[in-house]
Amino acid sequence: MKVIQSSKNPVVKQWKKLLTKKGREESHTYIVEGFHLVEEALKQQDTVIELIFIEGTDLPGKWNLDGVDLIQVSEDAGKALADTETTQGVFAVCRQKDASDINGKKFLLLDGLQDPGNIGTIIRTAEASGIDGIILGKGTVDPYNPKVLRSAQGSHFHVPIIRGELAEIISVLKEKGIPVYGTALEGGEEYTSIKPRDSYALIVGNEGNGMSPDTLSQTDQNLYIPIYGKSESLNVAIAAGILLYYFKNGQ
Amino acid sequence: MKVIQSSKNPVVKQWKKLLTKKGREESHTYIVEGFHLVEEALKQQDTVIELIFIEGTDLPGKWNLDGVDLIQVSEDAGKALADTETTQGVFAVCRQKDASDINGKKFLLLDGLQDPGNIGTIIRTAEASGIDGIILGKGTVDPYNPKVLRSAQGSHFHVPIIRGELAEIISVLKEKGIPVYGTALEGGEEYTSIKPRDSYALIVGNEGNGMSPDTLSQTDQNLYIPIYGKSESLNVAIAAGILLYYFKNGQ
C-alpha cells in the first residue's frame, strides 16, 4: 500500500486530470467515486487499476483487491478528487473499454446527446435491455463524465461503452448484416412497423435537434414513436427505453 | 389592466403563497412562468385566471387574453414570483383541475414518487401515450411544484392531474370495470403476459422503494419489466414509458 500525504503530490495532480475529458481521453482511464460504484468496478476483471481511499475510511472486507494498487491519501488529497460535496472517501481509477471489447449483435449509438443525466439513464436502460455495446458519436458528452457515471449507477461496468466515428461504425455494422435503425420525429416509419429482432443497431439523437441529417441518411430505416396526446415530443431517454424494450419483447 | 408597483403589495404576497404547496392547495390554483408554459396555458379554456408580466415585457400579439385579468408588475415584484434565476418576466395564475375534470378509461396513478424531474417526465410521457387522467397519491410530490411544471413542458394543460387517496380511487376504478395494474420489482407477472388494452389504470411507485405494500395489495394484477442485463432496476420514468406504450401498442 502506498501513502500520499498531500494534495500537492504529483500523483494527485495526475488523478485530477481524470476529472477533465482531455485527461480521461489521453490516459484512457477514468475515476469513479463512492462505495457502490467502486464495488461494481471491482467485480469486473481487468477494470480497476488503482483503489484510492482517504485515511480512516473502512474498506469492506469482501472486496477483492488482487492486482489492484491500494493507495491511502490524506483528507485534502481525497477531497481534491471528489466530484460530490460530501465524498465517501473511496475512489477507483479504471481502464476504459475499447473497440476490441465490443462483440455481439445488439448496439445502441448516441448521436450528439448533451445531457449527462439523459446519457446515464440511457446507458442504464440499454444495459438492462440486454444491449451488447454502446457507441457515442463525437458530438456526445463524454460517457466517463462523473455525472454520467453517477446516473448510470454502475452500468458502465456491465456493457462496453466506446467513443467512435458514427459513419465508420455504421458501415461496419452494415457489412456485418446488422440492420441500423435511426429515430426521427418526422419521416420514417412507426416503430411498430418492424418486428422485434435479436440483431440491430438503434441510434438516438440530440435532445433538441434529434439525429444529424448526415447520420439519418446512413441508416437502413428511420423509426418514430407516435404521440397520441398533445406533447411535442418524448424525452430521448424515454424514447430509447420504449424502443429498446420493443426490440426485445416486441409486438 | 391593473398595475402593481411594489413587491410589498398584498396581491404579490398572495401570489407568493403559490410558490408553496400549502398555498397552492388552499387556493386550488398554481403559477407557471415563461413564454412557453404561459402560451400553452392560454390555449386551454377556463385555465388562466391572471396573466402577470413585468413592465417592459412584450406579450405576443397572437395570445388570446379574453376573460384573463392582465396585471403589469414592477421588476422587483416580478422577480419575487420567479422560480428561475433569469425570469422571462411573464407568469400565469392557473386553476387546478379537479376530479370532475377526469373522464375516460386510461389512467396513471403515482404512489409515493419524490423526484420532481421524474414526475414531470412521467406526466409528459403519459400525456403523449394518450392517457385520460393522472392521479397522485398523498405521498407523491405536488404536481404543481415549479420543477414538475417545467419538466412536464406544458402537459399539465393537456391532461387532468389531480391528487387523491389511492385506495378510494382504486375502488372507484374497479367498480367501473377498469383493470388496475400495479408494478413491482419482484412478484407479479411479466408485463408482456397481458395484452394491450384501451382500458386500464397503471400504478408506478416510489423511486427507491416502489409501490407501498398497501396499494400493491389492492390491484387486480402486478407487473414487472424483466432486466436482461445486470442493472438492479430501471428508472421509474423509463419503466412508466415502456409500460404505457406497451399498453397502447402492445405485443
PDB file of C-alpha atoms in Angstrom, chain B residues 4-210:
ATOM      1  CA  ILE B   4     -48.636  46.841  -9.270  1.00  0.00           C
ATOM      2  CA  GLN B   5     -45.592  48.896  -8.354  1.00  0.00           C
ATOM      3  CA  SER B   6     -44.153  47.145  -5.355  1.00  0.00           C
ATOM      4  CA  SER B   7     -43.240  43.639  -4.228  1.00  0.00           C
ATOM      5  CA  LYS B   8     -44.794  44.605  -0.871  1.00  0.00           C
ATOM      6  CA  ASN B   9     -48.264  44.852  -2.418  1.00  0.00           C
ATOM      7  CA  PRO B  10     -50.635  42.374  -0.699  1.00  0.00           C
ATOM      8  CA  VAL B  11     -51.553  40.873  -4.083  1.00  0.00           C
ATOM      9  CA  VAL B  12     -47.910  39.924  -4.618  1.00  0.00           C
ATOM     10  CA  LYS B  13     -47.950  38.371  -1.153  1.00  0.00           C
ATOM     11  CA  GLN B  14     -50.922  36.216  -2.208  1.00  0.00           C
ATOM     12  CA  TRP B  15     -49.135  35.123  -5.398  1.00  0.00           C
ATOM     13  CA  LYS B  16     -46.012  34.248  -3.458  1.00  0.00           C
ATOM     14  CA  LYS B  17     -48.083  31.775  -1.454  1.00  0.00           C
ATOM     15  CA  LEU B  18     -48.499  29.871  -4.748  1.00  0.00           C
ATOM     16  CA  LEU B  19     -44.793  29.051  -4.585  1.00  0.00           C
ATOM     17  CA  THR B  20     -45.638  26.800  -1.609  1.00  0.00           C
ATOM     18  CA  LYS B  21     -47.559  23.546  -1.683  1.00  0.00           C
ATOM     19  CA  LYS B  22     -49.866  24.762   1.076  1.00  0.00           C
ATOM     20  CA  GLY B  23     -50.701  27.966  -0.769  1.00  0.00           C
ATOM     21  CA  ARG B  24     -51.488  26.044  -3.965  1.00  0.00           C
ATOM     22  CA  GLU B  25     -53.682  23.551  -2.169  1.00  0.00           C
ATOM     23  CA  GLU B  26     -55.645  26.200  -0.289  1.00  0.00           C
ATOM     24  CA  SER B  27     -56.338  28.341  -3.344  1.00  0.00           C
ATOM     25  CA  HIS B  28     -56.692  25.427  -5.770  1.00  0.00           C
ATOM     26  CA  THR B  29     -54.536  27.428  -8.193  1.00  0.00           C
ATOM     27  CA  TYR B  30     -50.881  27.406  -9.288  1.00  0.00           C
ATOM     28  CA  ILE B  31     -48.469  29.661 -11.124  1.00  0.00           C
ATOM     29  CA  VAL B  32     -46.497  28.985 -14.305  1.00  0.00           C
ATOM     30  CA  GLU B  33     -43.576  31.010 -15.609  1.00  0.00           C
ATOM     31  CA  GLY B  34     -42.104  31.711 -19.040  1.00  0.00           C
ATOM     32  CA  PHE B  35     -43.484  32.251 -22.537  1.00  0.00           C
ATOM     33  CA  HIS B  36     -43.839  28.571 -23.483  1.00  0.00           C
ATOM     34  CA  LEU B  37     -45.806  27.461 -20.436  1.00  0.00           C
ATOM     35  CA  VAL B  38     -47.953  30.613 -20.334  1.00  0.00           C
ATOM     36  CA  GLU B  39     -48.793  30.217 -24.030  1.00  0.00           C
ATOM     37  CA  GLU B  40     -49.744  26.561 -23.524  1.00  0.00           C
ATOM     38  CA  ALA B  41     -51.912  27.556 -20.559  1.00  0.00           C
ATOM     39  CA  LEU B  42     -53.686  30.281 -22.564  1.00  0.00           C
ATOM     40  CA  LYS B  43     -54.646  27.747 -25.241  1.00  0.00           C
ATOM     41  CA  GLN B  44     -56.833  25.922 -22.714  1.00  0.00           C
ATOM     42  CA  GLN B  45     -60.309  27.087 -21.809  1.00  0.00           C
ATOM     43  CA  ASP B  46     -61.026  28.107 -18.216  1.00  0.00           C
ATOM     44  CA  THR B  47     -57.429  27.665 -17.138  1.00  0.00           C
ATOM     45  CA  VAL B  48     -55.669  31.028 -16.832  1.00  0.00           C
ATOM     46  CA  ILE B  49     -57.134  33.353 -14.196  1.00  0.00           C
ATOM     47  CA  GLU B  50     -54.489  36.098 -14.203  1.00  0.00           C
ATOM     48  CA  LEU B  51     -51.662  36.931 -16.565  1.00  0.00           C
ATOM     49  CA  ILE B  52     -48.813  38.773 -14.842  1.00  0.00           C
ATOM     50  CA  PHE B  53     -45.959  40.471 -16.673  1.00  0.00           C
ATOM     51  CA  ILE B  54     -43.021  42.648 -15.683  1.00  0.00           C
ATOM     52  CA  GLU B  55     -43.252  46.173 -17.143  1.00  0.00           C
ATOM     53  CA  GLY B  56     -41.489  46.355 -20.493  1.00  0.00           C
ATOM     54  CA  THR B  57     -42.099  42.680 -21.369  1.00  0.00           C
ATOM     55  CA  ASP B  58     -43.542  42.268 -24.884  1.00  0.00           C
ATOM     56  CA  LEU B  59     -46.547  39.960 -24.943  1.00  0.00           C
ATOM     57  CA  PRO B  60     -47.091  38.099 -28.249  1.00  0.00           C
ATOM     58  CA  GLY B  61     -49.958  39.670 -30.192  1.00  0.00           C
ATOM     59  CA  LYS B  62     -51.431  36.250 -31.000  1.00  0.00           C
ATOM     60  CA  TRP B  63     -52.199  35.489 -27.339  1.00  0.00           C
ATOM     61  CA  ASN B  64     -55.916  35.323 -26.671  1.00  0.00           C
ATOM     62  CA  LEU B  65     -56.439  37.197 -23.411  1.00  0.00           C
ATOM     63  CA  ASP B  66     -60.258  37.165 -23.371  1.00  0.00           C
ATOM     64  CA  GLY B  67     -61.504  36.649 -19.840  1.00  0.00           C
ATOM     65  CA  VAL B  68     -57.998  36.864 -18.384  1.00  0.00           C
ATOM     66  CA  ASP B  69     -57.045  39.512 -15.818  1.00  0.00           C
ATOM     67  CA  LEU B  70     -53.969  41.310 -17.125  1.00  0.00           C
ATOM     68  CA  ILE B  71     -51.614  42.669 -14.472  1.00  0.00           C
ATOM     69  CA  GLN B  72     -48.408  44.627 -15.040  1.00  0.00           C
ATOM     70  CA  VAL B  73     -45.921  44.485 -12.178  1.00  0.00           C
ATOM     71  CA  SER B  74     -42.648  46.226 -11.332  1.00  0.00           C
ATOM     72  CA  GLU B  75     -39.403  44.315 -11.842  1.00  0.00           C
ATOM     73  CA  ASP B  76     -38.919  43.612  -8.125  1.00  0.00           C
ATOM     74  CA  ALA B  77     -42.478  42.328  -7.795  1.00  0.00           C
ATOM     75  CA  GLY B  78     -41.955  40.027 -10.812  1.00  0.00           C
ATOM     76  CA  LYS B  79     -38.645  38.732  -9.528  1.00  0.00           C
ATOM     77  CA  ALA B  80     -40.315  37.866  -6.235  1.00  0.00           C
ATOM     78  CA  LEU B  81     -42.511  35.382  -8.132  1.00  0.00           C
ATOM     79  CA  ALA B  82     -39.738  33.867 -10.258  1.00  0.00           C
ATOM     80  CA  ASP B  83     -38.560  30.317  -9.660  1.00  0.00           C
ATOM     81  CA  THR B  84     -35.825  30.646 -12.278  1.00  0.00           C
ATOM     82  CA  GLU B  85     -32.708  32.781 -11.940  1.00  0.00           C
ATOM     83  CA  THR B  86     -33.264  34.697 -15.146  1.00  0.00           C
ATOM     84  CA  THR B  87     -37.008  35.090 -15.436  1.00  0.00           C
ATOM     85  CA  GLN B  88     -38.679  35.798 -18.772  1.00  0.00           C
ATOM     86  CA  GLY B  89     -40.958  38.169 -16.881  1.00  0.00           C
ATOM     87  CA  VAL B  90     -44.271  36.523 -17.664  1.00  0.00           C
ATOM     88  CA  PHE B  91     -46.448  34.378 -15.387  1.00  0.00           C
ATOM     89  CA  ALA B  92     -49.945  32.921 -15.346  1.00  0.00           C
ATOM     90  CA  VAL B  93     -52.047  32.025 -12.335  1.00  0.00           C
ATOM     91  CA  CYS B  94     -53.994  28.926 -13.352  1.00  0.00           C
ATOM     92  CA  ARG B  95     -56.914  26.966 -11.989  1.00  0.00           C
ATOM     93  CA  GLN B  96     -56.116  23.420 -10.844  1.00  0.00           C
ATOM     94  CA  LYS B  97     -58.236  20.674 -12.348  1.00  0.00           C
ATOM     95  CA  ASP B  98     -60.350  18.553 -10.034  1.00  0.00           C
ATOM     96  CA  ALA B  99     -61.907  15.100 -10.034  1.00  0.00           C
ATOM     97  CA  SER B 100     -64.849  16.336 -12.139  1.00  0.00           C
ATOM     98  CA  ASP B 101     -62.396  17.002 -14.998  1.00  0.00           C
ATOM     99  CA  ILE B 102     -61.442  13.334 -15.185  1.00  0.00           C
ATOM    100  CA  ASN B 103     -63.200  11.131 -17.680  1.00  0.00           C
ATOM    101  CA  GLY B 104     -62.082   8.253 -19.817  1.00  0.00           C
ATOM    102  CA  LYS B 105     -60.692   4.802 -19.312  1.00  0.00           C
ATOM    103  CA  LYS B 106     -56.894   5.087 -19.249  1.00  0.00           C
ATOM    104  CA  PHE B 107     -55.330   6.311 -16.037  1.00  0.00           C
ATOM    105  CA  LEU B 108     -51.940   6.567 -14.428  1.00  0.00           C
ATOM    106  CA  LEU B 109     -51.607   6.552 -10.630  1.00  0.00           C
ATOM    107  CA  LEU B 110     -48.425   7.675  -8.835  1.00  0.00           C
ATOM    108  CA  ASP B 111     -47.713   6.152  -5.439  1.00  0.00           C
ATOM    109  CA  GLY B 112     -45.132   7.998  -3.348  1.00  0.00           C
ATOM    110  CA  LEU B 113     -42.905   9.446  -6.095  1.00  0.00           C
ATOM    111  CA  GLN B 114     -40.434  12.013  -4.791  1.00  0.00           C
ATOM    112  CA  ASP B 115     -38.322  13.354  -7.629  1.00  0.00           C
ATOM    113  CA  PRO B 116     -39.891  16.386  -9.378  1.00  0.00           C
ATOM    114  CA  GLY B 117     -37.921  15.701 -12.595  1.00  0.00           C
ATOM    115  CA  ASN B 118     -39.181  12.109 -12.712  1.00  0.00           C
ATOM    116  CA  ILE B 119     -42.762  13.189 -12.077  1.00  0.00           C
ATOM    117  CA  GLY B 120     -42.634  15.859 -14.782  1.00  0.00           C
ATOM    118  CA  THR B 121     -41.170  13.399 -17.299  1.00  0.00           C
ATOM    119  CA  ILE B 122     -43.807  10.811 -16.381  1.00  0.00           C
ATOM    120  CA  ILE B 123     -46.617  13.356 -16.865  1.00  0.00           C
ATOM    121  CA  ARG B 124     -45.183  14.340 -20.264  1.00  0.00           C
ATOM    122  CA  THR B 125     -44.808  10.695 -21.332  1.00  0.00           C
ATOM    123  CA  ALA B 126     -48.244   9.659 -20.068  1.00  0.00           C
ATOM    124  CA  GLU B 127     -49.906  12.533 -21.891  1.00  0.00           C
ATOM    125  CA  ALA B 128     -48.015  11.593 -25.070  1.00  0.00           C
ATOM    126  CA  SER B 129     -49.222   7.995 -24.761  1.00  0.00           C
ATOM    127  CA  GLY B 130     -52.830   9.197 -24.699  1.00  0.00           C
ATOM    128  CA  ILE B 131     -53.688   8.766 -21.023  1.00  0.00           C
ATOM    129  CA  ASP B 132     -57.007  10.291 -19.821  1.00  0.00           C
ATOM    130  CA  GLY B 133     -56.019  11.305 -16.315  1.00  0.00           C
ATOM    131  CA  ILE B 134     -53.207  11.188 -13.762  1.00  0.00           C
ATOM    132  CA  ILE B 135     -53.859  10.745 -10.045  1.00  0.00           C
ATOM    133  CA  LEU B 136     -51.158  11.400  -7.450  1.00  0.00           C
ATOM    134  CA  GLY B 137     -51.387   9.681  -4.090  1.00  0.00           C
ATOM    135  CA  LYS B 138     -50.706  11.590  -0.890  1.00  0.00           C
ATOM    136  CA  GLY B 139     -47.018  10.695  -0.555  1.00  0.00           C
ATOM    137  CA  THR B 140     -46.184  11.996  -4.024  1.00  0.00           C
ATOM    138  CA  VAL B 141     -44.646  15.428  -4.651  1.00  0.00           C
ATOM    139  CA  ASP B 142     -47.140  18.181  -5.567  1.00  0.00           C
ATOM    140  CA  PRO B 143     -47.615  18.133  -9.376  1.00  0.00           C
ATOM    141  CA  TYR B 144     -47.863  21.945  -9.383  1.00  0.00           C
ATOM    142  CA  ASN B 145     -44.363  22.324  -7.941  1.00  0.00           C
ATOM    143  CA  PRO B 146     -42.430  24.617 -10.363  1.00  0.00           C
ATOM    144  CA  LYS B 147     -39.815  21.911 -11.109  1.00  0.00           C
ATOM    145  CA  VAL B 148     -42.508  19.400 -12.043  1.00  0.00           C
ATOM    146  CA  LEU B 149     -44.241  22.017 -14.216  1.00  0.00           C
ATOM    147  CA  ARG B 150     -41.014  22.821 -16.081  1.00  0.00           C
ATOM    148  CA  SER B 151     -40.059  19.223 -16.674  1.00  0.00           C
ATOM    149  CA  ALA B 152     -43.567  18.290 -17.919  1.00  0.00           C
ATOM    150  CA  GLN B 153     -43.235  21.031 -20.591  1.00  0.00           C
ATOM    151  CA  GLY B 154     -46.904  22.023 -20.657  1.00  0.00           C
ATOM    152  CA  SER B 155     -48.503  18.574 -20.412  1.00  0.00           C
ATOM    153  CA  HIS B 156     -50.340  19.769 -17.293  1.00  0.00           C
ATOM    154  CA  PHE B 157     -52.654  21.663 -19.641  1.00  0.00           C
ATOM    155  CA  HIS B 158     -53.424  18.633 -21.795  1.00  0.00           C
ATOM    156  CA  VAL B 159     -54.304  16.001 -19.246  1.00  0.00           C
ATOM    157  CA  PRO B 160     -56.202  16.333 -15.947  1.00  0.00           C
ATOM    158  CA  ILE B 161     -53.899  15.831 -12.963  1.00  0.00           C
ATOM    159  CA  ILE B 162     -55.427  15.529  -9.527  1.00  0.00           C
ATOM    160  CA  ARG B 163     -54.374  14.479  -6.055  1.00  0.00           C
ATOM    161  CA  GLY B 164     -56.350  11.780  -4.312  1.00  0.00           C
ATOM    162  CA  GLU B 165     -56.493   8.900  -1.881  1.00  0.00           C
ATOM    163  CA  LEU B 166     -55.271   5.980  -3.990  1.00  0.00           C
ATOM    164  CA  ALA B 167     -57.291   3.377  -2.068  1.00  0.00           C
ATOM    165  CA  GLU B 168     -60.525   5.248  -2.840  1.00  0.00           C
ATOM    166  CA  ILE B 169     -59.582   5.833  -6.480  1.00  0.00           C
ATOM    167  CA  ILE B 170     -58.735   2.160  -6.968  1.00  0.00           C
ATOM    168  CA  SER B 171     -62.152   1.150  -5.593  1.00  0.00           C
ATOM    169  CA  VAL B 172     -63.907   3.527  -7.986  1.00  0.00           C
ATOM    170  CA  LEU B 173     -61.874   2.253 -10.951  1.00  0.00           C
ATOM    171  CA  LYS B 174     -62.659  -1.353 -10.100  1.00  0.00           C
ATOM    172  CA  GLU B 175     -66.373  -0.564  -9.807  1.00  0.00           C
ATOM    173  CA  LYS B 176     -66.188   0.888 -13.301  1.00  0.00           C
ATOM    174  CA  GLY B 177     -64.652  -2.366 -14.555  1.00  0.00           C
ATOM    175  CA  ILE B 178     -61.252  -0.783 -15.297  1.00  0.00           C
ATOM    176  CA  PRO B 179     -58.437  -3.259 -14.577  1.00  0.00           C
ATOM    177  CA  VAL B 180     -55.846  -1.900 -12.141  1.00  0.00           C
ATOM    178  CA  TYR B 181     -52.207  -2.908 -12.710  1.00  0.00           C
ATOM    179  CA  GLY B 182     -49.512  -2.349 -10.132  1.00  0.00           C
ATOM    180  CA  THR B 183     -45.786  -2.531 -10.782  1.00  0.00           C
ATOM    181  CA  ALA B 184     -43.262  -4.376  -8.644  1.00  0.00           C
ATOM    182  CA  LEU B 185     -39.641  -5.374  -8.950  1.00  0.00           C
ATOM    183  CA  GLU B 186     -40.403  -8.789  -7.546  1.00  0.00           C
ATOM    184  CA  GLY B 187     -43.531 -10.858  -7.678  1.00  0.00           C
ATOM    185  CA  GLY B 188     -46.271 -10.309 -10.164  1.00  0.00           C
ATOM    186  CA  GLU B 189     -46.136 -11.219 -13.812  1.00  0.00           C
ATOM    187  CA  GLU B 190     -44.014 -10.156 -16.737  1.00  0.00           C
ATOM    188  CA  TYR B 191     -45.712  -7.187 -18.413  1.00  0.00           C
ATOM    189  CA  THR B 192     -45.840  -8.950 -21.765  1.00  0.00           C
ATOM    190  CA  SER B 193     -48.141 -11.568 -20.214  1.00  0.00           C
ATOM    191  CA  ILE B 194     -51.056  -9.148 -20.544  1.00  0.00           C
ATOM    192  CA  LYS B 195     -52.475  -7.929 -23.820  1.00  0.00           C
ATOM    193  CA  PRO B 196     -52.572  -4.245 -24.736  1.00  0.00           C
ATOM    194  CA  ARG B 197     -55.927  -2.754 -23.896  1.00  0.00           C
ATOM    195  CA  ASP B 198     -57.790   0.513 -24.200  1.00  0.00           C
ATOM    196  CA  SER B 199     -58.989   0.493 -20.604  1.00  0.00           C
ATOM    197  CA  TYR B 200     -56.566   0.327 -17.690  1.00  0.00           C
ATOM    198  CA  ALA B 201     -55.154   2.008 -14.640  1.00  0.00           C
ATOM    199  CA  LEU B 202     -51.390   1.664 -14.212  1.00  0.00           C
ATOM    200  CA  ILE B 203     -49.691   2.447 -10.901  1.00  0.00           C
ATOM    201  CA  VAL B 204     -45.981   3.243 -10.546  1.00  0.00           C
ATOM    202  CA  GLY B 205     -44.248   3.667  -7.198  1.00  0.00           C
ATOM    203  CA  ASN B 206     -41.508   5.438  -5.278  1.00  0.00           C
ATOM    204  CA  GLU B 207     -38.024   5.710  -6.843  1.00  0.00           C
ATOM    205  CA  GLY B 208     -36.306   3.660  -4.156  1.00  0.00           C
ATOM    206  CA  ASN B 209     -38.998   1.569  -2.530  1.00  0.00           C
ATOM    207  CA  GLY B 210     -41.553   1.049  -5.265  1.00  0.00           C
TER     208      GLY B 210
END
